Amino acid sequence: MAQKLVVFDDFMGLAVFLLNSIGVVPYEKKGSSTSFKVWIYVSFVLNLANLSFGIWNAIVFIARKLKQNEEFFESIMVMSYLGFAVGAQCQIVSLWWNKKKLTSLVNQLQSMFPSRESDQQLYRARVYSDRAGLITKTYSALHVIVIQIYSLWDIAFYLLNWPNGTRSLPFAPDVPWVWQDNWTFYLIYFMEAFQGYSAVLGHMSNNLLIFNIATQLIMHFDYMAESIEKYKPQAHLSKDGYAKDLKQLQSWLIYHNKMFRLADQMNEVFGVPLLLTFFASSGGMCFLGFEITIGISPELMVKVAVFLATIVINIFLLCVFSQQLIDASTKISEAVYNMDWPAADVRYQKMLVVMAQRAQQPVSLRATIFVAVSMSTMTDFMQLSYKFLALLRTMYN
């Protein structure tokens, strides 16, 4: 039985579906109905309003507690949620703002995507699709666990101890009205649970788009490197051999420049969200680490540990994909060196040097102009988070 062909949506489908669930359409697709657009718009406004209410409520709670100089631990805990929620909201707004740019990027990637079976074998599209699918599904499952734990934990304890259970909220411990003994408890609990869902999906879906776009760029760079390395110069085989070599080199240069432009577009769209991710994650690790060091209950330790693991995995995967992009883009230079260039015309050899030199400038994920992401960024991130934690501990003591 013939294996099903890989399609472009195999890479992007899950991220788009999850973003649609919170009212975000990251890029335009043909055939969207009017009713779908209306539903998306209403969903986007409601989700953004709900998340904004949660952020405002958390800020008010923290300000009140710090002013009264009480419940410092609870304030720190809410700060970790606040940083995560603000980062998520900024990423959602950034995706909406850069919709046209992302649509242009996706359309170009889609036009380059190998659609025929023979081309997919050359590009090894199935390998990259399976790899991206495994990471995407595992990554999504982890975030589903986080959503379930934080959304259902408090209500589960309340129902298990009903009717004597204590009513508590999943994120901000209080709201500006009496809610403990009336029906508004269920309303505000649902609102906070959905705020958590929107925040987690804001971060997760944005990162999924980055992972899958980076995977496709890696696929193209790897295909180009393999094509260059296997190419046999024709100059010594026929009279028009040099012309054939020159034509092939020209196609490589055009392809290579297009890859660099696509990488620049990717960083233009995701640069600010990446920077926000690093800032929010560093602050989150600092606050969560502080909670662990001062001692917390076993049930709270589970929530904090899962949240902390999610933050670390987020940053680690961003660094991994960026490092793979760096390795794939610089592999072009190695491929030029490894090809059968001694058999080529001298003029052709000189032009190969230019391409090899261009390929030595690596492509990577960039958090604007401040951070070029690589595996070394993970070390810098952990060190920065630890410094913030040490400072917070000193202030607390």
XYZ file of C-alpha atoms in Angstrom, residues 52-64 78-79 81-82 171-175:
22
model
C -7.010 41.188 30.530
C -9.405 40.938 33.483
C -7.250 38.200 34.997
C -4.086 40.291 34.559
C -5.753 43.357 36.095
C -7.071 41.287 39.005
C -3.607 39.813 39.670
C -1.984 43.270 39.608
C -4.561 44.632 42.076
C -4.069 41.635 44.393
C -0.257 41.957 44.371
C -0.348 45.731 44.896
C -2.778 45.417 47.809
C 0.657 35.285 41.776
C 3.608 37.172 40.215
C 1.184 33.589 37.006
C 1.064 37.286 36.107
C -4.734 31.594 40.076
C -5.502 34.958 41.713
C -6.642 34.026 45.256
C -9.149 36.866 45.461
C -11.417 39.124 43.404
